[in-house]
Amino acid sequence: TAGEEQMKSIHPGHWGITGMQLSELADQVVKKFTGARENPNVYEVVNQIIKPACVARGVSYAILLNPGGKKCNTFVTHAWFESFLQFVEDIKRYFADFKTRVFWICFAANPQTWPEDELNRLFGPRAVQSPFFIALSHCEEFIVVRNTNTSMYTRLWCVVELVLARAFNIGRPIQVIGSMPPLCHARGVGIGLEASCSRTDEAMLRATMENTNVDVNELVAKAIQAPPGSILFPDESEFRIVQPHGQ
């Protein structure tokens, strides 16, 4: 399709959305959900705003807004069960240059209306060939946005993004913002190496982690427990508090 060709013609590291565009999306969310569900999660925003906006063109939301692409400088990892508005607010508070910064965020970067088989072809057979990893390796900064609704590290994709950032983003720190997540006590809910995802992706993602020297569970535990505003610098083993970015 034309949308598929357009997406493939643009480097994944350029599937970016600016802070200003993210803020404008948040304004749409407020208008859409006022009087109904005032604090929607990302799934609801994708289904009710992003997919309807993108379905005719067959591209991602980021490419819909920036047809020629926009080079990303900040990779954002997060969980879709979070409050969308709180997610935007956490990022906005952290970056002094929020409006002009260009973010790679999966719900905006990836084409949400594509059939599963087309998405699988786009993501490729190995995580290190996926748009996620290509974008991560080209971004200057990597930021973890936690939330109070769920622990993002019950999702295997989130675990793998953290592991790849530690293993391959040489010279780039891992930054953690957002409130500490709730404790997971539910039976059958795993974290870190026990996290879950679709059967299609699981073997590939686990193989990817096995090919790194990262202690996965230790790294995940530190990202969960780190106070907001903490940074894990390369060659260091502990997160430490720093001033908000650009402050």
PDB file of C-alpha atoms in Angstrom:
ATOM      1  CA  THR A   1       0.000   0.000   0.000  1.00  0.00           C
ATOM      2  CA  ALA A   2       0.995   3.654  -0.314  1.00  0.00           C
ATOM      3  CA  GLY A   3       1.118   3.971   3.464  1.00  0.00           C
ATOM      4  CA  GLU A   4       3.398   0.964   3.765  1.00  0.00           C
ATOM      5  CA  GLU A   5       5.735   2.329   1.110  1.00  0.00           C
ATOM      6  CA  GLN A   6       5.828   5.732   2.813  1.00  0.00           C
ATOM      7  CA  MET A   7       6.685   4.208   6.201  1.00  0.00           C
ATOM      8  CA  LYS A   8       9.437   2.049   4.715  1.00  0.00           C
ATOM      9  CA  SER A   9      10.925   5.002   2.826  1.00  0.00           C
ATOM     10  CA  ILE A  10      11.590   6.862   6.089  1.00  0.00           C
ATOM     11  CA  HIS A  11      14.299   5.764   8.516  1.00  0.00           C
ATOM     12  CA  PRO A  12      12.745   4.498  11.803  1.00  0.00           C
ATOM     13  CA  GLY A  13      14.910   6.979  13.659  1.00  0.00           C
ATOM     14  CA  HIS A  14      12.865   9.699  11.953  1.00  0.00           C
ATOM     15  CA  TRP A  15       9.444   8.442  13.062  1.00  0.00           C
ATOM     16  CA  GLY A  16       9.324  11.248  15.602  1.00  0.00           C
ATOM     17  CA  ILE A  17       6.705  13.430  17.232  1.00  0.00           C
ATOM     18  CA  THR A  18       7.577  16.780  18.791  1.00  0.00           C
ATOM     19  CA  GLY A  19       6.667  17.765  22.314  1.00  0.00           C
ATOM     20  CA  MET A  20       4.360  20.419  20.877  1.00  0.00           C
ATOM     21  CA  GLN A  21       2.553  17.787  18.785  1.00  0.00           C
ATOM     22  CA  LEU A  22       2.312  15.488  21.809  1.00  0.00           C
ATOM     23  CA  SER A  23       0.832  18.332  23.839  1.00  0.00           C
ATOM     24  CA  GLU A  24      -1.697  19.026  21.069  1.00  0.00           C
ATOM     25  CA  LEU A  25      -2.677  15.348  21.136  1.00  0.00           C
ATOM     26  CA  ALA A  26      -3.209  15.656  24.887  1.00  0.00           C
ATOM     27  CA  ASP A  27      -5.538  18.607  24.202  1.00  0.00           C
ATOM     28  CA  GLN A  28      -7.536  16.380  21.836  1.00  0.00           C
ATOM     29  CA  VAL A  29      -7.728  13.721  24.540  1.00  0.00           C
ATOM     30  CA  VAL A  30      -9.119  16.191  27.060  1.00  0.00           C
ATOM     31  CA  LYS A  31     -11.816  17.297  24.609  1.00  0.00           C
ATOM     32  CA  LYS A  32     -12.649  13.741  23.529  1.00  0.00           C
ATOM     33  CA  PHE A  33     -12.983  12.206  26.956  1.00  0.00           C
ATOM     34  CA  THR A  34     -14.437  15.052  29.025  1.00  0.00           C
ATOM     35  CA  GLY A  35     -17.676  13.861  30.620  1.00  0.00           C
ATOM     36  CA  ALA A  36     -17.003  10.241  29.686  1.00  0.00           C
ATOM     37  CA  ARG A  37     -13.705   8.767  30.875  1.00  0.00           C
ATOM     38  CA  GLU A  38     -11.556  11.653  32.034  1.00  0.00           C
ATOM     39  CA  ASN A  39      -8.339   9.719  32.507  1.00  0.00           C
ATOM     40  CA  PRO A  40      -7.978   7.360  29.509  1.00  0.00           C
ATOM     41  CA  ASN A  41      -5.031   5.040  29.074  1.00  0.00           C
ATOM     42  CA  VAL A  42      -2.948   4.795  25.910  1.00  0.00           C
ATOM     43  CA  TYR A  43      -5.009   1.905  24.511  1.00  0.00           C
ATOM     44  CA  GLU A  44      -8.113   4.102  24.593  1.00  0.00           C
ATOM     45  CA  VAL A  45      -6.339   7.062  23.015  1.00  0.00           C
ATOM     46  CA  VAL A  46      -4.947   4.848  20.235  1.00  0.00           C
ATOM     47  CA  ASN A  47      -8.330   3.257  19.511  1.00  0.00           C
ATOM     48  CA  GLN A  48     -10.437   6.407  19.650  1.00  0.00           C
ATOM     49  CA  ILE A  49      -8.110   9.128  18.330  1.00  0.00           C
ATOM     50  CA  ILE A  50      -4.951   7.795  16.678  1.00  0.00           C
ATOM     51  CA  LYS A  51      -6.401   4.934  14.623  1.00  0.00           C
ATOM     52  CA  PRO A  52      -9.304   6.982  13.197  1.00  0.00           C
ATOM     53  CA  ALA A  53      -6.876   9.749  12.238  1.00  0.00           C
ATOM     54  CA  CYS A  54      -4.435   7.381  10.511  1.00  0.00           C
ATOM     55  CA  VAL A  55      -6.585   4.696   8.895  1.00  0.00           C
ATOM     56  CA  ALA A  56      -7.130   6.468   5.551  1.00  0.00           C
ATOM     57  CA  ARG A  57      -3.420   7.142   4.992  1.00  0.00           C
ATOM     58  CA  GLY A  58      -2.157   3.873   6.447  1.00  0.00           C
ATOM     59  CA  VAL A  59       0.781   5.513   8.209  1.00  0.00           C
ATOM     60  CA  SER A  60       1.731   6.097  11.826  1.00  0.00           C
ATOM     61  CA  TYR A  61       0.532   9.134  13.748  1.00  0.00           C
ATOM     62  CA  ALA A  62       4.041  10.609  13.719  1.00  0.00           C
ATOM     63  CA  ILE A  63       4.285  10.299   9.926  1.00  0.00           C
ATOM     64  CA  LEU A  64       0.743  11.625   9.524  1.00  0.00           C
ATOM     65  CA  LEU A  65       1.891  14.798  11.292  1.00  0.00           C
ATOM     66  CA  ASN A  66       5.372  14.840   9.739  1.00  0.00           C
ATOM     67  CA  PRO A  67       5.067  13.221   6.258  1.00  0.00           C
ATOM     68  CA  GLY A  68       8.775  13.488   5.548  1.00  0.00           C
ATOM     69  CA  GLY A  69       9.746  12.252   8.983  1.00  0.00           C
ATOM     70  CA  LYS A  70      11.346  14.072  11.902  1.00  0.00           C
ATOM     71  CA  LYS A  71      14.663  12.932  13.391  1.00  0.00           C
ATOM     72  CA  CYS A  72      14.199  11.721  16.956  1.00  0.00           C
ATOM     73  CA  ASN A  73      16.565  12.616  19.769  1.00  0.00           C
ATOM     74  CA  THR A  74      14.753  10.929  22.692  1.00  0.00           C
ATOM     75  CA  PHE A  75      13.543   7.323  22.895  1.00  0.00           C
ATOM     76  CA  VAL A  76      10.640   6.844  25.322  1.00  0.00           C
ATOM     77  CA  THR A  77       9.805   3.473  26.870  1.00  0.00           C
ATOM     78  CA  HIS A  78       6.507   3.142  28.749  1.00  0.00           C
ATOM     79  CA  ALA A  79       3.415   0.982  29.356  1.00  0.00           C
ATOM     80  CA  TRP A  80       0.093   1.470  27.581  1.00  0.00           C
ATOM     81  CA  PHE A  81      -2.037   0.908  30.691  1.00  0.00           C
ATOM     82  CA  GLU A  82      -0.796   4.208  32.101  1.00  0.00           C
ATOM     83  CA  SER A  83      -2.822   7.406  32.222  1.00  0.00           C
ATOM     84  CA  PHE A  84      -2.115   9.086  28.893  1.00  0.00           C
ATOM     85  CA  LEU A  85      -2.410  12.599  30.308  1.00  0.00           C
ATOM     86  CA  GLN A  86      -0.096  11.824  33.239  1.00  0.00           C
ATOM     87  CA  PHE A  87       2.410  10.306  30.797  1.00  0.00           C
ATOM     88  CA  VAL A  88       2.516  13.538  28.786  1.00  0.00           C
ATOM     89  CA  GLU A  89       2.691  15.661  31.932  1.00  0.00           C
ATOM     90  CA  ASP A  90       5.622  13.666  33.342  1.00  0.00           C
ATOM     91  CA  ILE A  91       7.633  14.178  30.156  1.00  0.00           C
ATOM     92  CA  LYS A  92       6.668  17.836  29.904  1.00  0.00           C
ATOM     93  CA  ARG A  93       7.851  18.521  33.460  1.00  0.00           C
ATOM     94  CA  TYR A  94      11.165  16.756  32.932  1.00  0.00           C
ATOM     95  CA  PHE A  95      12.384  18.442  29.760  1.00  0.00           C
ATOM     96  CA  ALA A  96      12.860  22.209  29.698  1.00  0.00           C
ATOM     97  CA  ASP A  97      12.936  22.000  25.874  1.00  0.00           C
ATOM     98  CA  PHE A  98       9.867  19.753  25.732  1.00  0.00           C
ATOM     99  CA  LYS A  99       8.088  21.627  22.926  1.00  0.00           C
ATOM    100  CA  THR A 100      10.929  21.330  20.409  1.00  0.00           C
ATOM    101  CA  ARG A 101      12.320  17.958  21.510  1.00  0.00           C
ATOM    102  CA  VAL A 102      11.506  15.068  19.138  1.00  0.00           C
ATOM    103  CA  PHE A 103      10.381  11.818  20.751  1.00  0.00           C
ATOM    104  CA  TRP A 104      10.236   8.239  19.495  1.00  0.00           C
ATOM    105  CA  ILE A 105       7.132   6.828  21.210  1.00  0.00           C
ATOM    106  CA  CYS A 106       5.763   3.492  20.009  1.00  0.00           C
ATOM    107  CA  PHE A 107       2.081   4.447  19.851  1.00  0.00           C
ATOM    108  CA  ALA A 108       2.924   7.409  17.603  1.00  0.00           C
ATOM    109  CA  ALA A 109       5.896   5.973  15.713  1.00  0.00           C
ATOM    110  CA  ASN A 110       4.477   2.601  14.667  1.00  0.00           C
ATOM    111  CA  PRO A 111       1.505   2.277  12.275  1.00  0.00           C
ATOM    112  CA  GLN A 112      -1.363   1.260  14.557  1.00  0.00           C
ATOM    113  CA  THR A 113      -3.860   0.419  11.793  1.00  0.00           C
ATOM    114  CA  TRP A 114      -1.757  -2.162   9.954  1.00  0.00           C
ATOM    115  CA  PRO A 115      -2.827  -5.838  10.024  1.00  0.00           C
ATOM    116  CA  GLU A 116      -0.754  -8.079  12.287  1.00  0.00           C
ATOM    117  CA  ASP A 117       1.070  -9.802   9.420  1.00  0.00           C
ATOM    118  CA  GLU A 118       2.205  -6.462   7.986  1.00  0.00           C
ATOM    119  CA  LEU A 119       3.392  -5.316  11.404  1.00  0.00           C
ATOM    120  CA  ASN A 120       5.336  -8.548  11.868  1.00  0.00           C
ATOM    121  CA  ARG A 121       7.104  -7.965   8.557  1.00  0.00           C
ATOM    122  CA  LEU A 122       7.894  -4.404   9.598  1.00  0.00           C
ATOM    123  CA  PHE A 123       9.302  -5.502  12.968  1.00  0.00           C
ATOM    124  CA  GLY A 124      11.413  -8.259  11.407  1.00  0.00           C
ATOM    125  CA  PRO A 125      12.483 -11.650  12.781  1.00  0.00           C
ATOM    126  CA  ARG A 126      14.935 -10.258  15.376  1.00  0.00           C
ATOM    127  CA  ALA A 127      14.523  -7.475  17.935  1.00  0.00           C
ATOM    128  CA  VAL A 128      17.784  -5.853  16.832  1.00  0.00           C
ATOM    129  CA  GLN A 129      16.319  -5.471  13.330  1.00  0.00           C
ATOM    130  CA  SER A 130      13.088  -3.896  14.555  1.00  0.00           C
ATOM    131  CA  PRO A 131      12.196  -0.194  14.319  1.00  0.00           C
ATOM    132  CA  PHE A 132      12.389  -0.104  18.134  1.00  0.00           C
ATOM    133  CA  PHE A 133      16.070  -1.019  18.214  1.00  0.00           C
ATOM    134  CA  ILE A 134      17.027   1.011  15.144  1.00  0.00           C
ATOM    135  CA  ALA A 135      15.419   4.113  16.651  1.00  0.00           C
ATOM    136  CA  LEU A 136      16.878   3.424  20.094  1.00  0.00           C
ATOM    137  CA  SER A 137      20.390   3.161  18.665  1.00  0.00           C
ATOM    138  CA  HIS A 138      20.009   6.497  16.845  1.00  0.00           C
ATOM    139  CA  CYS A 139      18.481   8.517  19.696  1.00  0.00           C
ATOM    140  CA  GLU A 140      20.698  10.625  21.926  1.00  0.00           C
ATOM    141  CA  GLU A 141      18.678   9.941  25.073  1.00  0.00           C
ATOM    142  CA  PHE A 142      16.686   7.047  26.543  1.00  0.00           C
ATOM    143  CA  ILE A 143      13.940   7.741  29.064  1.00  0.00           C
ATOM    144  CA  VAL A 144      11.824   5.390  31.172  1.00  0.00           C
ATOM    145  CA  VAL A 145       8.369   6.774  32.031  1.00  0.00           C
ATOM    146  CA  ARG A 146       6.846   4.791  34.901  1.00  0.00           C
ATOM    147  CA  ASN A 147       3.263   5.039  36.114  1.00  0.00           C
ATOM    148  CA  THR A 148       1.095   4.221  39.117  1.00  0.00           C
ATOM    149  CA  ASN A 149      -1.407   2.029  37.217  1.00  0.00           C
ATOM    150  CA  THR A 150       0.841  -0.903  36.397  1.00  0.00           C
ATOM    151  CA  SER A 151       4.458  -2.034  36.418  1.00  0.00           C
ATOM    152  CA  MET A 152       5.733  -1.615  32.881  1.00  0.00           C
ATOM    153  CA  TYR A 153       8.172  -4.479  33.412  1.00  0.00           C
ATOM    154  CA  THR A 154       5.405  -7.055  33.361  1.00  0.00           C
ATOM    155  CA  ARG A 155       5.567  -6.445  29.588  1.00  0.00           C
ATOM    156  CA  LEU A 156       8.460  -8.218  27.892  1.00  0.00           C
ATOM    157  CA  TRP A 157       8.889  -5.558  25.194  1.00  0.00           C
ATOM    158  CA  CYS A 158       9.525  -2.949  27.928  1.00  0.00           C
ATOM    159  CA  VAL A 159      12.069  -5.247  29.561  1.00  0.00           C
ATOM    160  CA  VAL A 160      13.879  -5.787  26.261  1.00  0.00           C
ATOM    161  CA  GLU A 161      13.992  -2.051  25.497  1.00  0.00           C
ATOM    162  CA  LEU A 162      15.632  -1.438  28.876  1.00  0.00           C
ATOM    163  CA  VAL A 163      18.112  -4.263  28.352  1.00  0.00           C
ATOM    164  CA  LEU A 164      19.039  -3.089  24.851  1.00  0.00           C
ATOM    165  CA  ALA A 165      19.492   0.470  26.102  1.00  0.00           C
ATOM    166  CA  ARG A 166      21.926  -0.825  28.714  1.00  0.00           C
ATOM    167  CA  ALA A 167      23.733  -3.242  26.404  1.00  0.00           C
ATOM    168  CA  PHE A 168      24.033  -1.245  23.186  1.00  0.00           C
ATOM    169  CA  ASN A 169      23.474   2.467  23.847  1.00  0.00           C
ATOM    170  CA  ILE A 170      27.135   2.942  24.597  1.00  0.00           C
ATOM    171  CA  GLY A 171      27.816   6.268  26.302  1.00  0.00           C
ATOM    172  CA  ARG A 172      24.147   7.091  26.829  1.00  0.00           C
ATOM    173  CA  PRO A 173      22.486   7.083  30.255  1.00  0.00           C
ATOM    174  CA  ILE A 174      19.141   5.584  31.221  1.00  0.00           C
ATOM    175  CA  GLN A 175      16.853   8.235  32.710  1.00  0.00           C
ATOM    176  CA  VAL A 176      13.870   7.342  34.914  1.00  0.00           C
ATOM    177  CA  ILE A 177      10.859   9.577  35.557  1.00  0.00           C
ATOM    178  CA  GLY A 178       7.294   9.050  36.753  1.00  0.00           C
ATOM    179  CA  SER A 179       6.062   7.654  40.050  1.00  0.00           C
ATOM    180  CA  MET A 180       7.191   4.302  41.368  1.00  0.00           C
ATOM    181  CA  PRO A 181       4.905   1.553  40.028  1.00  0.00           C
ATOM    182  CA  PRO A 182       2.621  -0.556  42.243  1.00  0.00           C
ATOM    183  CA  LEU A 183       3.820  -3.864  43.624  1.00  0.00           C
ATOM    184  CA  CYS A 184       2.723  -6.879  41.596  1.00  0.00           C
ATOM    185  CA  HIS A 185       1.061  -9.531  43.712  1.00  0.00           C
ATOM    186  CA  ALA A 186      -1.302 -11.032  41.143  1.00  0.00           C
ATOM    187  CA  ARG A 187      -0.839 -14.744  40.560  1.00  0.00           C
ATOM    188  CA  GLY A 188       0.706 -15.493  37.190  1.00  0.00           C
ATOM    189  CA  VAL A 189       2.019 -11.943  36.680  1.00  0.00           C
ATOM    190  CA  GLY A 190       5.771 -11.947  36.157  1.00  0.00           C
ATOM    191  CA  ILE A 191       8.330  -9.156  36.071  1.00  0.00           C
ATOM    192  CA  GLY A 192      11.670  -8.958  34.297  1.00  0.00           C
ATOM    193  CA  LEU A 193      12.655 -12.334  32.881  1.00  0.00           C
ATOM    194  CA  GLU A 194       9.196 -13.642  33.820  1.00  0.00           C
ATOM    195  CA  ALA A 195       7.372 -10.854  31.948  1.00  0.00           C
ATOM    196  CA  SER A 196       4.938 -11.765  29.197  1.00  0.00           C
ATOM    197  CA  CYS A 197       4.096 -10.787  25.628  1.00  0.00           C
ATOM    198  CA  SER A 198       2.456 -12.341  22.583  1.00  0.00           C
ATOM    199  CA  ARG A 199       3.577 -15.850  21.644  1.00  0.00           C
ATOM    200  CA  THR A 200       4.722 -14.505  18.287  1.00  0.00           C
ATOM    201  CA  ASP A 201       7.332 -12.249  19.908  1.00  0.00           C
ATOM    202  CA  GLU A 202       8.329 -14.166  23.036  1.00  0.00           C
ATOM    203  CA  ALA A 203      11.012 -16.498  21.666  1.00  0.00           C
ATOM    204  CA  MET A 204      12.628 -13.682  19.682  1.00  0.00           C
ATOM    205  CA  LEU A 205      12.717 -11.320  22.673  1.00  0.00           C
ATOM    206  CA  ARG A 206      14.091 -13.889  25.092  1.00  0.00           C
ATOM    207  CA  ALA A 207      16.821 -14.839  22.626  1.00  0.00           C
ATOM    208  CA  THR A 208      17.723 -11.163  22.300  1.00  0.00           C
ATOM    209  CA  MET A 209      18.210 -10.798  26.056  1.00  0.00           C
ATOM    210  CA  GLU A 210      20.255 -13.997  26.267  1.00  0.00           C
ATOM    211  CA  ASN A 211      22.709 -12.515  23.770  1.00  0.00           C
ATOM    212  CA  THR A 212      23.591  -9.654  26.121  1.00  0.00           C
ATOM    213  CA  ASN A 213      25.670  -9.674  29.295  1.00  0.00           C
ATOM    214  CA  VAL A 214      23.030  -7.727  31.218  1.00  0.00           C
ATOM    215  CA  ASP A 215      21.680  -9.050  34.522  1.00  0.00           C
ATOM    216  CA  VAL A 216      18.070  -8.512  33.471  1.00  0.00           C
ATOM    217  CA  ASN A 217      16.282  -8.865  36.795  1.00  0.00           C
ATOM    218  CA  GLU A 218      18.813  -6.726  38.636  1.00  0.00           C
ATOM    219  CA  LEU A 219      18.516  -3.944  36.057  1.00  0.00           C
ATOM    220  CA  VAL A 220      14.703  -4.081  36.089  1.00  0.00           C
ATOM    221  CA  ALA A 221      14.623  -3.963  39.897  1.00  0.00           C
ATOM    222  CA  LYS A 222      16.810  -0.873  39.906  1.00  0.00           C
ATOM    223  CA  ALA A 223      14.655   0.878  37.287  1.00  0.00           C
ATOM    224  CA  ILE A 224      11.522   0.105  39.324  1.00  0.00           C
ATOM    225  CA  GLN A 225      12.981   1.276  42.632  1.00  0.00           C
ATOM    226  CA  ALA A 226      14.890   4.360  41.449  1.00  0.00           C
ATOM    227  CA  PRO A 227      13.462   7.667  42.700  1.00  0.00           C
ATOM    228  CA  PRO A 228      11.970   9.878  39.948  1.00  0.00           C
ATOM    229  CA  GLY A 229      14.644  11.874  38.183  1.00  0.00           C
ATOM    230  CA  SER A 230      17.314   9.204  38.607  1.00  0.00           C
ATOM    231  CA  ILE A 231      19.920   8.436  35.971  1.00  0.00           C
ATOM    232  CA  LEU A 232      21.991   5.304  35.412  1.00  0.00           C
ATOM    233  CA  PHE A 233      25.171   6.416  33.684  1.00  0.00           C
ATOM    234  CA  PRO A 234      27.256   4.116  31.478  1.00  0.00           C
ATOM    235  CA  ASP A 235      29.778   2.007  33.414  1.00  0.00           C
ATOM    236  CA  GLU A 236      27.949   2.729  36.673  1.00  0.00           C
ATOM    237  CA  SER A 237      25.920   0.145  38.586  1.00  0.00           C
ATOM    238  CA  GLU A 238      23.520   2.362  40.558  1.00  0.00           C
ATOM    239  CA  PHE A 239      21.001   5.044  39.636  1.00  0.00           C
ATOM    240  CA  ARG A 240      21.624   8.477  41.126  1.00  0.00           C
ATOM    241  CA  ILE A 241      19.470  11.568  41.454  1.00  0.00           C
ATOM    242  CA  VAL A 242      20.229  14.540  39.209  1.00  0.00           C
ATOM    243  CA  GLN A 243      18.496  17.833  38.551  1.00  0.00           C
ATOM    244  CA  PRO A 244      15.551  17.767  36.092  1.00  0.00           C
ATOM    245  CA  HIS A 245      16.827  17.804  32.506  1.00  0.00           C
ATOM    246  CA  GLY A 246      17.700  21.304  31.366  1.00  0.00           C
ATOM    247  CA  GLN A 247      16.837  22.883  34.720  1.00  0.00           C
TER     248      GLN A 247
END
